[in-house]
Short mmCIF file of C-alpha atoms in Angstrom, two decimals:
data_model
loop_
_atom_site.label_atom_id
_atom_site.label_comp_id
_atom_site.label_asym_id
_atom_site.label_seq_id
_atom_site.Cartn_x
_atom_site.Cartn_y
_atom_site.Cartn_z
CA UNK A 1399 202.13 120.16 176.90
CA UNK A 1400 199.33 122.51 176.61
CA UNK A 1401 196.80 120.86 174.59
CA UNK A 1402 195.80 122.24 171.04
CA UNK A 1403 192.87 124.35 171.28
CA UNK A 1404 189.74 121.93 170.87
CA UNK A 1405 186.41 123.34 170.77
CA UNK A 1406 184.98 124.81 173.92
CA UNK A 1407 188.68 125.74 174.77
CA UNK A 1408 189.61 129.47 174.37
CA UNK A 1409 192.24 130.49 171.83
CA UNK A 1410 194.20 131.89 174.77
CA UNK A 1411 195.40 129.76 177.65
CA UNK A 1412 194.46 130.99 181.18
CA UNK A 1413 197.44 131.96 183.37
CA UNK A 1414 196.43 134.17 185.94
CA UNK A 1415 193.24 134.83 187.72
CA UNK A 1416 192.41 138.43 188.66
CA UNK A 1417 193.09 137.82 192.41
CA UNK A 1418 196.59 136.94 191.41
CA UNK A 1419 196.93 139.88 189.03
CA UNK A 1420 195.59 142.64 191.39
CA UNK A 1421 198.16 141.11 194.17
CA UNK A 1422 200.99 141.48 191.77
CA UNK A 1423 199.71 145.22 190.62
CA UNK A 1424 199.56 146.00 194.34
CA UNK A 1425 202.67 144.77 195.18
CA UNK A 1426 204.37 146.09 192.00
CA UNK A 1427 202.78 149.72 193.07
CA UNK A 1428 203.91 149.19 196.91
CA UNK A 1429 207.47 148.21 195.89
CA UNK A 1430 208.04 151.01 193.34
CA UNK A 1431 206.92 153.40 196.04
CA UNK A 1432 209.58 152.16 198.32
CA UNK A 1433 211.98 152.04 195.73
CA UNK A 1434 211.35 155.74 194.32
CA UNK A 1435 211.06 157.21 197.79
CA UNK A 1436 214.24 155.49 198.92
CA UNK A 1437 216.03 156.92 196.01
CA UNK A 1438 215.00 160.50 196.87
CA UNK A 1439 215.87 159.89 200.56
CA UNK A 1440 219.16 158.48 199.74
CA UNK A 1441 220.69 160.08 196.76
CA UNK A 1442 222.00 163.36 197.44
CA UNK A 1443 221.28 164.61 193.84
CA UNK A 1444 217.68 163.56 194.09
CA UNK A 1445 217.18 164.63 197.45
CA UNK A 1446 218.22 168.38 196.66
CA UNK A 1447 215.24 168.58 193.80
CA UNK A 1448 212.23 167.41 196.29
CA UNK A 1449 213.53 167.89 199.77
CA UNK A 1450 210.39 167.28 201.99
CA UNK A 1451 212.49 164.71 204.13
CA UNK A 1452 209.46 164.06 206.57
CA UNK A 1453 206.97 163.20 204.02
CA UNK A 1454 209.04 160.94 202.10
CA UNK A 1455 209.91 159.15 205.39
CA UNK A 1456 206.31 158.76 206.16
CA UNK A 1457 205.67 157.46 202.70
CA UNK A 1458 208.46 154.98 202.48
CA UNK A 1459 207.72 153.52 205.84
CA UNK A 1460 203.98 153.04 205.21
CA UNK A 1461 204.71 151.65 201.78
CA UNK A 1462 207.15 149.45 203.25
CA UNK A 1463 205.04 148.11 206.15
CA UNK A 1464 202.01 147.54 203.47
CA UNK A 1465 204.39 145.64 201.00
CA UNK A 1466 203.56 142.09 202.29
CA UNK A 1467 199.81 142.78 202.55
CA UNK A 1468 198.85 141.98 199.03
CA UNK A 1469 200.16 138.62 199.05
CA UNK A 1470 198.80 137.75 202.51
CA UNK A 1471 195.17 138.93 201.42
CA UNK A 1472 195.78 137.27 198.09
CA UNK A 1473 196.27 134.05 200.11
CA UNK A 1474 192.36 133.56 200.30
CA UNK A 1475 192.80 132.68 196.46
CA UNK A 1476 193.35 128.96 195.96
CA UNK A 1477 194.96 129.74 192.52
CA UNK A 1478 197.52 132.11 194.22
CA UNK A 1479 198.17 129.39 196.96
CA UNK A 1480 198.69 126.75 193.89
CA UNK A 1481 201.17 129.07 192.22
CA UNK A 1482 203.20 130.02 195.38
CA UNK A 1483 203.38 126.00 195.79
CA UNK A 1484 204.93 126.03 192.18
CA UNK A 1485 207.14 128.71 192.84
CA UNK A 1486 208.41 127.06 195.90
CA UNK A 1487 209.27 123.61 194.41
CA UNK A 1488 212.21 122.96 192.00
CA UNK A 1489 211.83 119.93 189.61
CA UNK A 1490 214.84 118.36 188.26
CA UNK A 1491 214.57 120.34 184.98
CA UNK A 1492 214.83 123.62 186.90
CA UNK A 1493 218.34 123.06 187.56
CA UNK A 1494 218.89 122.19 183.84
CA UNK A 1495 217.21 125.48 183.06
CA UNK A 1496 219.86 127.56 185.50
CA UNK A 1497 222.61 125.55 183.90
CA UNK A 1498 221.31 126.52 180.41
CA UNK A 1499 220.65 130.26 181.48
CA UNK A 1500 224.42 130.16 182.64
CA UNK A 1501 225.50 128.94 179.10
CA UNK A 1502 223.12 131.23 177.45
CA UNK A 1503 221.53 128.24 175.74
CA UNK A 1504 217.95 129.02 174.89
CA UNK A 1505 216.91 125.24 175.23
CA UNK A 1506 215.12 125.50 178.38
CA UNK A 1507 212.43 123.50 179.94
CA UNK A 1508 210.19 124.86 182.32
CA UNK A 1509 206.66 124.30 184.11
CA UNK A 1510 204.19 127.27 184.90
CA UNK A 1511 207.13 129.09 186.25
CA UNK A 1512 210.79 128.93 185.19
CA UNK A 1513 213.68 128.46 187.56
CA UNK A 1514 214.53 132.05 187.19
CA UNK A 1515 211.39 133.26 188.17
CA UNK A 1516 211.35 130.72 191.12
CA UNK A 1517 214.71 131.97 192.34
CA UNK A 1518 213.58 135.54 191.94
CA UNK A 1519 210.28 134.95 193.96
CA UNK A 1520 211.88 133.33 196.85
CA UNK A 1521 214.83 135.74 197.05
CA UNK A 1522 212.82 138.80 196.83
CA UNK A 1523 210.12 137.39 199.42
CA UNK A 1524 213.17 136.64 201.93
CA UNK A 1525 214.48 140.28 200.79
CA UNK A 1526 211.44 142.03 201.50
CA UNK A 1527 210.93 140.49 204.87
CA UNK A 1528 214.34 141.40 206.05
CA UNK A 1529 213.83 145.07 204.84
CA UNK A 1530 210.49 145.12 206.76
CA UNK A 1531 212.40 143.69 209.99
CA UNK A 1532 215.26 146.19 209.80
CA UNK A 1533 212.90 148.85 208.74
CA UNK A 1534 210.90 148.45 211.84
CA UNK A 1535 214.16 148.42 213.96
CA UNK A 1536 215.05 151.75 212.62
CA UNK A 1537 211.37 153.15 212.89
CA UNK A 1538 210.76 152.16 216.38
CA UNK A 1539 214.02 153.15 218.01
CA UNK A 1540 213.03 152.16 221.49
CA UNK A 1541 212.65 148.37 220.37
CA UNK A 1542 216.37 147.84 220.27
CA UNK A 1543 219.94 148.63 221.62
CA UNK A 1544 221.80 150.85 219.63
CA UNK A 1545 224.06 148.30 218.05
CA UNK A 1546 220.85 146.40 216.57
CA UNK A 1547 220.01 149.61 214.85
CA UNK A 1548 223.33 150.17 213.53
CA UNK A 1549 223.26 146.66 212.15
CA UNK A 1550 219.72 147.17 210.82
CA UNK A 1551 220.62 150.12 208.87
CA UNK A 1552 223.84 148.64 207.56
CA UNK A 1553 221.99 145.70 206.32
CA UNK A 1554 218.71 147.98 205.09
CA UNK A 1555 221.31 150.19 203.26
CA UNK A 1556 223.11 147.35 201.32
CA UNK A 1557 219.96 145.08 200.95
CA UNK A 1558 218.44 148.33 199.24
CA UNK A 1559 220.99 148.42 196.68
CA UNK A 1560 220.50 144.75 195.97
CA UNK A 1561 216.81 144.93 195.76
CA UNK A 1562 217.16 147.82 193.52
CA UNK A 1563 219.19 145.98 190.99
CA UNK A 1564 217.13 142.86 191.08
CA UNK A 1565 213.77 144.66 190.81
CA UNK A 1566 215.40 146.53 187.88
CA UNK A 1567 216.41 143.02 186.32
CA UNK A 1568 212.72 141.84 186.85
CA UNK A 1569 211.50 144.78 184.98
CA UNK A 1570 213.84 144.43 182.18
CA UNK A 1571 212.99 140.67 181.81
CA UNK A 1572 209.35 141.59 181.78
CA UNK A 1573 210.20 144.20 178.94
CA UNK A 1574 211.69 141.73 176.79
CA UNK A 1575 208.83 139.40 176.89
CA UNK A 1576 205.54 140.66 175.74
CA UNK A 1577 204.08 137.37 176.06
CA UNK A 1578 204.55 137.20 179.56
CA UNK A 1579 203.43 140.70 180.17
CA UNK A 1580 200.19 139.84 178.28
CA UNK A 1581 199.74 136.96 180.81
CA UNK A 1582 199.92 139.30 183.61
CA UNK A 1583 197.95 142.06 182.18
CA UNK A 1584 195.01 140.14 180.68
CA UNK A 1585 195.45 136.89 182.75
CA UNK A 1586 195.68 134.57 179.68
CA UNK A 1587 198.59 133.85 177.05
CA UNK A 1588 199.17 132.89 173.54
CA UNK A 1589 199.77 128.94 173.37
CA UNK A 1590 202.77 129.08 171.02
CA UNK A 1591 204.22 131.42 173.56
CA UNK A 1592 203.46 128.98 176.36
CA UNK A 1593 204.67 126.13 174.33
CA UNK A 1594 208.02 128.01 173.66
CA UNK A 1595 208.64 129.30 177.10
CA UNK A 1596 206.81 126.84 179.46
CA UNK A 1597 206.52 123.65 177.66
CA UNK A 1598 205.81 121.55 180.99
CA UNK A 1599 203.04 123.71 181.94
CA UNK A 1600 199.46 122.36 181.68
CA UNK A 1601 197.05 125.38 182.26
CA UNK A 1602 194.21 123.17 182.98
CA UNK A 1603 195.88 121.11 185.64
CA UNK A 1604 194.37 123.07 188.50
CA UNK A 1605 190.70 122.58 187.07
CA UNK A 1606 191.43 118.83 186.74
CA UNK A 1607 192.59 118.68 190.54
CA UNK A 1608 189.29 120.45 191.22
CA UNK A 1609 187.14 117.88 189.26
CA UNK A 1610 188.97 114.90 190.73
CA UNK A 1611 189.45 115.33 194.49
CA UNK A 1612 191.92 112.48 194.80
CA UNK A 1613 194.16 113.71 191.43
CA UNK A 1614 196.65 115.40 193.75
CA UNK A 1615 197.29 112.53 195.99
CA UNK A 1616 197.42 110.09 193.10
CA UNK A 1617 200.09 112.18 191.42
CA UNK A 1618 202.24 111.86 194.76
CA UNK B 653 199.81 115.31 184.61
CA UNK B 654 202.63 117.16 182.82
CA UNK B 655 203.27 119.96 185.37
CA UNK B 656 205.10 119.52 188.56
CA UNK B 657 202.55 119.05 191.43
CA UNK B 658 203.18 121.80 193.93
CA UNK B 659 203.83 119.07 196.45
CA UNK B 660 206.79 117.57 195.38
CA UNK B 661 210.27 118.58 194.50
CA UNK B 662 212.87 120.65 196.38
CA UNK B 663 211.57 123.45 198.41
CA UNK B 664 213.98 125.89 196.86
CA UNK B 665 211.64 128.84 197.47
CA UNK B 666 211.18 128.38 201.23
CA UNK B 667 215.02 127.81 201.64
CA UNK B 668 215.75 130.95 199.73
CA UNK B 669 213.27 132.91 202.10
CA UNK B 670 214.80 131.30 205.20
CA UNK B 671 218.40 131.73 204.02
CA UNK B 672 217.96 135.65 203.49
CA UNK B 673 216.07 135.82 207.00
CA UNK B 674 219.34 134.08 208.22
CA UNK B 675 221.54 136.39 206.45
CA UNK B 676 219.52 139.58 207.55
CA UNK B 677 219.96 138.64 211.15
CA UNK B 678 223.50 137.77 210.99
CA UNK B 679 223.99 141.09 209.18
CA UNK B 680 222.21 143.03 211.92
CA UNK B 681 224.28 141.23 214.61
CA UNK B 682 227.62 141.81 212.76
CA UNK B 683 226.49 145.33 211.33
CA UNK B 684 228.41 147.45 213.57
CA UNK B 685 231.71 145.55 212.77
CA UNK B 686 230.74 145.26 209.32
CA UNK B 687 230.06 149.22 208.77
CA UNK B 688 233.43 150.24 210.32
CA UNK B 689 235.27 147.70 207.93
CA UNK B 690 233.19 148.34 204.61
CA UNK B 691 232.87 152.32 205.33
CA UNK B 692 236.77 152.45 205.83
CA UNK B 693 237.16 150.95 202.46
CA UNK B 694 234.44 152.70 200.64
CA UNK B 695 235.45 156.03 201.93
CA UNK B 696 238.92 155.38 201.00
CA UNK B 697 237.91 154.37 197.43
CA UNK B 698 235.45 157.34 197.11
CA UNK B 699 238.11 159.98 198.04
CA UNK B 700 240.15 158.62 194.88
CA UNK B 701 237.28 158.09 192.48
CA UNK B 702 237.00 160.77 189.98
CA UNK B 703 233.46 159.58 188.66
CA UNK B 704 231.88 160.32 191.97
CA UNK B 705 229.94 157.10 191.75
CA UNK B 706 231.31 155.22 194.85
CA UNK B 707 230.27 158.22 196.64
CA UNK B 708 226.71 156.79 196.03
CA UNK B 709 227.20 153.85 198.12
CA UNK B 710 226.20 153.46 201.69
CA UNK B 711 228.99 154.63 204.12
CA UNK B 712 230.93 156.39 201.72
CA UNK B 713 231.57 159.18 204.33
CA UNK B 714 230.09 162.44 203.09
CA UNK B 715 227.73 164.99 203.70
CA UNK B 716 224.10 163.87 203.02
CA UNK B 717 221.44 166.47 201.77
CA UNK B 718 218.40 166.81 204.15
CA UNK B 719 215.79 169.19 203.47
CA UNK B 720 212.20 169.21 205.28
CA UNK B 721 210.53 171.35 202.60
CA UNK B 722 210.31 171.39 198.87
CA UNK B 723 212.67 173.44 196.74
CA UNK B 724 214.26 176.15 199.07
CA UNK B 725 214.84 179.40 197.05
CA UNK B 726 217.72 181.35 197.42
CA UNK B 727 217.15 184.74 198.97
CA UNK B 728 218.08 187.82 196.59
CA UNK B 729 218.62 190.04 199.80
CA UNK B 730 219.80 187.88 202.58
CA UNK B 731 218.99 189.40 206.02
CA UNK B 732 219.63 187.79 209.41
CA UNK B 733 217.40 189.44 212.24
CA UNK B 734 217.96 189.15 216.17
CA UNK B 735 215.07 190.18 218.05
CA UNK B 736 212.74 188.90 220.99
CA UNK B 737 213.95 189.56 224.67
CA UNK B 738 216.55 191.96 223.31
CA UNK B 739 217.67 195.47 223.96
CA UNK B 740 218.42 196.23 220.49
CA UNK B 741 216.92 194.14 217.62
CA UNK B 742 219.15 194.12 214.97
CA UNK B 743 218.95 192.96 211.16
CA UNK B 744 222.27 191.92 209.43
CA UNK B 745 223.13 191.74 205.84
CA UNK B 746 225.57 189.31 204.90
CA UNK B 747 228.29 191.74 204.34
CA UNK B 748 227.53 192.93 207.99
CA UNK B 749 227.97 189.66 209.13
CA UNK B 750 231.21 189.25 207.25
CA UNK B 751 232.49 192.48 208.75
CA UNK B 752 232.29 191.00 212.22
CA UNK B 753 235.33 189.07 213.89
CA UNK B 754 235.32 185.55 212.39
CA UNK B 755 236.36 182.56 214.08
CA UNK B 756 237.31 179.13 212.55
CA UNK B 757 236.74 175.76 214.35
CA UNK B 758 237.48 172.12 213.11
CA UNK B 759 235.24 169.35 214.61
CA UNK B 760 233.84 166.03 213.24
CA UNK B 761 230.23 166.36 212.20
CA UNK B 762 227.97 163.76 213.52
CA UNK B 763 224.29 163.03 212.29
CA UNK B 764 221.90 161.37 214.42
CA UNK B 765 221.19 158.85 211.52
CA UNK B 766 224.54 157.64 211.90
CA UNK B 767 227.21 159.25 209.08
CA UNK B 768 230.03 161.20 210.36
CA UNK B 769 232.31 163.59 208.73
CA UNK B 770 235.73 163.95 210.03
CA UNK B 771 237.40 167.24 210.65
CA UNK B 772 235.25 169.74 208.97
CA UNK B 773 236.16 173.36 209.35
CA UNK B 774 233.18 176.15 209.88
CA UNK B 775 234.02 179.57 210.22
CA UNK B 776 231.89 182.61 211.11
CA UNK B 777 230.53 184.80 213.80
CA UNK B 778 230.23 183.33 217.48
CA UNK B 779 226.50 183.24 218.40
CA UNK B 780 227.73 185.05 221.76
CA UNK B 781 228.96 187.82 220.02
CA UNK B 782 225.60 188.54 218.41
CA UNK B 783 223.73 188.17 221.58
CA UNK B 784 225.98 190.43 223.47
CA UNK B 785 225.57 193.16 220.71
CA UNK B 786 221.75 192.85 220.95
CA UNK B 787 221.85 193.08 224.82
CA UNK B 788 219.92 190.02 226.05
CA UNK B 789 217.25 190.84 228.50
CA UNK B 790 217.12 189.35 231.96
CA UNK B 791 213.99 187.33 231.22
CA UNK B 792 215.52 185.51 228.52
CA UNK B 793 216.45 181.76 229.04
CA UNK B 794 216.49 180.51 225.55
CA UNK B 795 217.37 181.21 221.95
CA UNK B 796 215.08 180.26 219.06
CA UNK B 797 216.36 180.07 215.43
CA UNK B 798 214.20 180.27 212.16
CA UNK B 799 215.08 179.62 208.78
CA UNK B 800 214.12 180.86 205.33
CA UNK B 801 212.85 177.62 204.03
CA UNK B 802 209.81 178.37 205.98
CA UNK B 803 209.63 175.33 208.13
CA UNK B 804 212.63 174.27 210.01
CA UNK B 805 213.11 175.65 213.26
CA UNK B 806 215.51 174.76 216.16
CA UNK B 807 216.33 176.19 219.66
CA UNK B 808 219.27 176.38 222.11
CA UNK B 809 219.37 177.17 226.05
CA UNK B 810 221.16 180.65 226.55
CA UNK B 811 224.21 178.79 228.23
CA UNK B 812 224.43 176.46 225.13
CA UNK B 813 224.02 179.50 223.03
CA UNK B 814 227.01 181.12 224.42
CA UNK B 815 229.40 178.47 224.11
CA UNK B 816 232.60 179.14 221.91
CA UNK B 817 231.69 176.29 219.52
CA UNK B 818 228.50 177.69 218.41
CA UNK B 819 228.75 179.64 215.58
CA UNK B 820 226.51 181.36 212.84
CA UNK B 821 228.58 180.01 210.11
CA UNK B 822 229.43 181.65 206.88
CA UNK B 823 232.00 179.24 205.51
CA UNK B 824 232.08 175.53 205.77
CA UNK B 825 235.04 173.44 204.51
CA UNK B 826 237.00 176.60 203.71
CA UNK B 827 234.32 177.69 201.23
CA UNK B 828 231.33 180.02 201.47
CA UNK B 829 228.41 177.94 202.81
CA UNK B 830 226.64 176.36 199.59
CA UNK B 831 222.91 176.74 199.15
CA UNK B 832 222.68 172.89 199.54
CA UNK B 833 224.42 172.95 203.00
CA UNK B 834 222.18 175.77 204.28
CA UNK B 835 224.16 178.79 202.69
CA UNK B 836 224.37 181.60 202.74
CA UNK B 837 224.42 181.39 206.52
CA UNK B 838 223.78 178.45 208.74
CA UNK B 839 224.00 177.60 212.37
CA UNK B 840 226.87 175.44 213.60
CA UNK B 841 226.55 173.57 216.85
CA UNK B 842 229.69 171.63 217.23
CA UNK B 843 229.07 169.55 220.45
CA UNK B 844 225.57 168.37 219.17
CA UNK B 845 224.05 166.16 216.50
CA UNK B 846 223.79 168.10 213.09
CA UNK B 847 220.19 168.34 213.00
CA UNK B 848 220.87 171.24 215.74
CA UNK B 849 222.87 173.00 213.05
CA UNK B 850 220.08 174.76 211.41
CA UNK B 851 220.63 175.42 207.76
CA UNK B 852 219.19 178.61 205.87
CA UNK B 853 219.07 180.69 209.14
CA UNK B 854 217.18 183.81 208.98
CA UNK B 855 215.94 184.60 212.55
CA UNK B 856 217.54 184.82 216.13
CA UNK B 857 214.76 185.20 218.85
CA UNK B 858 215.29 185.54 222.56
CA UNK B 859 212.47 183.58 224.06
CA UNK B 860 211.51 183.02 227.85
CA UNK B 861 211.30 179.30 227.57
CA UNK B 862 213.23 176.64 225.05
CA UNK B 863 210.63 176.03 222.17
CA UNK B 864 211.17 172.62 220.61
CA UNK B 865 212.73 172.14 217.19
CA UNK B 866 211.14 170.65 213.88
CA UNK B 867 212.54 167.02 214.52
CA UNK B 868 212.51 167.40 218.18
CA UNK B 869 208.42 167.17 217.75
CA UNK B 870 209.01 163.84 216.09
CA UNK B 871 210.97 162.55 219.21
CA UNK B 872 214.49 163.62 218.88
CA UNK B 873 216.18 164.94 221.98
CA UNK B 874 216.23 168.58 222.39
CA UNK B 875 219.45 168.62 224.36
CA UNK B 876 221.32 166.68 221.79
CA UNK B 877 224.80 166.14 223.00
CA UNK B 878 226.99 163.83 220.49
CA UNK B 879 227.11 160.51 222.39
CA UNK B 880 224.84 161.53 225.35
CA UNK B 881 221.52 161.72 223.63
CA UNK B 882 218.99 160.06 221.23
CA UNK B 883 220.00 156.58 222.60
CA UNK B 884 223.42 156.78 220.65
CA UNK B 885 226.95 156.56 221.93
CA UNK B 886 228.83 158.18 219.17
CA UNK B 887 232.42 159.60 220.38
CA UNK B 888 231.78 163.36 221.30
CA UNK B 889 232.48 166.18 218.66
CA UNK B 890 233.62 168.77 220.80
#
């Protein structure tokens, strides 16, 4: 449970460091560039509006190539590495969270990230790597035999549709949750929001781990 | 410590990433087969779909809109010029082209990016007829095409240009060529990938050497026979 604000503690709880927020912002910008250029390349109704096919292709290719860079650069940040670790690992209550989400129940336990965020993070990371790989096969046509390129464009086209839907879902969730947006925008959140949405999250866990070098091994 | 330490718990995130990579690789390997199967279902559905929404799915079997410039304005006074190494340079209005003998041919259209539209009728003047009317001079070996979008250009060798299945097309799918499809007048080179069939045709120039087209400057083949160029093995269209 987040501790009540005691003297010396800020009224808002620290959630994301500047490095994490900039990695998120840069990734979001590149992702939206990919999605928007893809829509204008792919949907005839939009393609008619802008044309300029070569320019759109070049912007799309480079935005896609750069998509993993913000997170890779962000790995230099210990906070970002720790949060990736949290996103990776499922606790028992995460399975309960998914079951509760399916039943539309609102009594859901969660750590710093809920199970939905964990599933989204893993899926979108894998999908982005597949889009990057298939995109490179189509970009550099000399790399592979024709059947690979046919397969790559098949995967790229259909997965693009899925990525579009999933990213729209991510934005939709954020649009309904001002408390979460505040965390990503400013780096800190309202303690009441944290208690309601992430009851298992201890915002000062990392500081304590840094103060006591053997805290992590003791927790195993 | 209340929060779940990052080092324990099931690594679901890693499994999702690896699972997606595995699915992606399987999709690439099975793609050619899957594309044929999915494409035939989607195109069958989209032909009967009054909303047109399924036409937006991949492999739904229609034409896609490609333009290399921004908005292309429809000309108020369309002219097609024939010049270069010719005895009688000419300038045709749309009505002049419509008054010449028309030819209708039906072939599949194959784009180099993979989509194919079966049995598409094109109708218009044979390019060979326009070349004969202009009187090609002896030094000419190639034909350059320019377009009123201001950017696109294409070319053919003189032998390719004289083929019966190369038209200056005024009609497509038994309707006047629409603006989005390159109307009022576009080139149609039936045996080659569709990027050779320049849209918004405005100029035909006889030249002494082949000048590469727009996409050919980005690595596409100049002799773009369907199934025998660009590293592809599609069935020939003509």
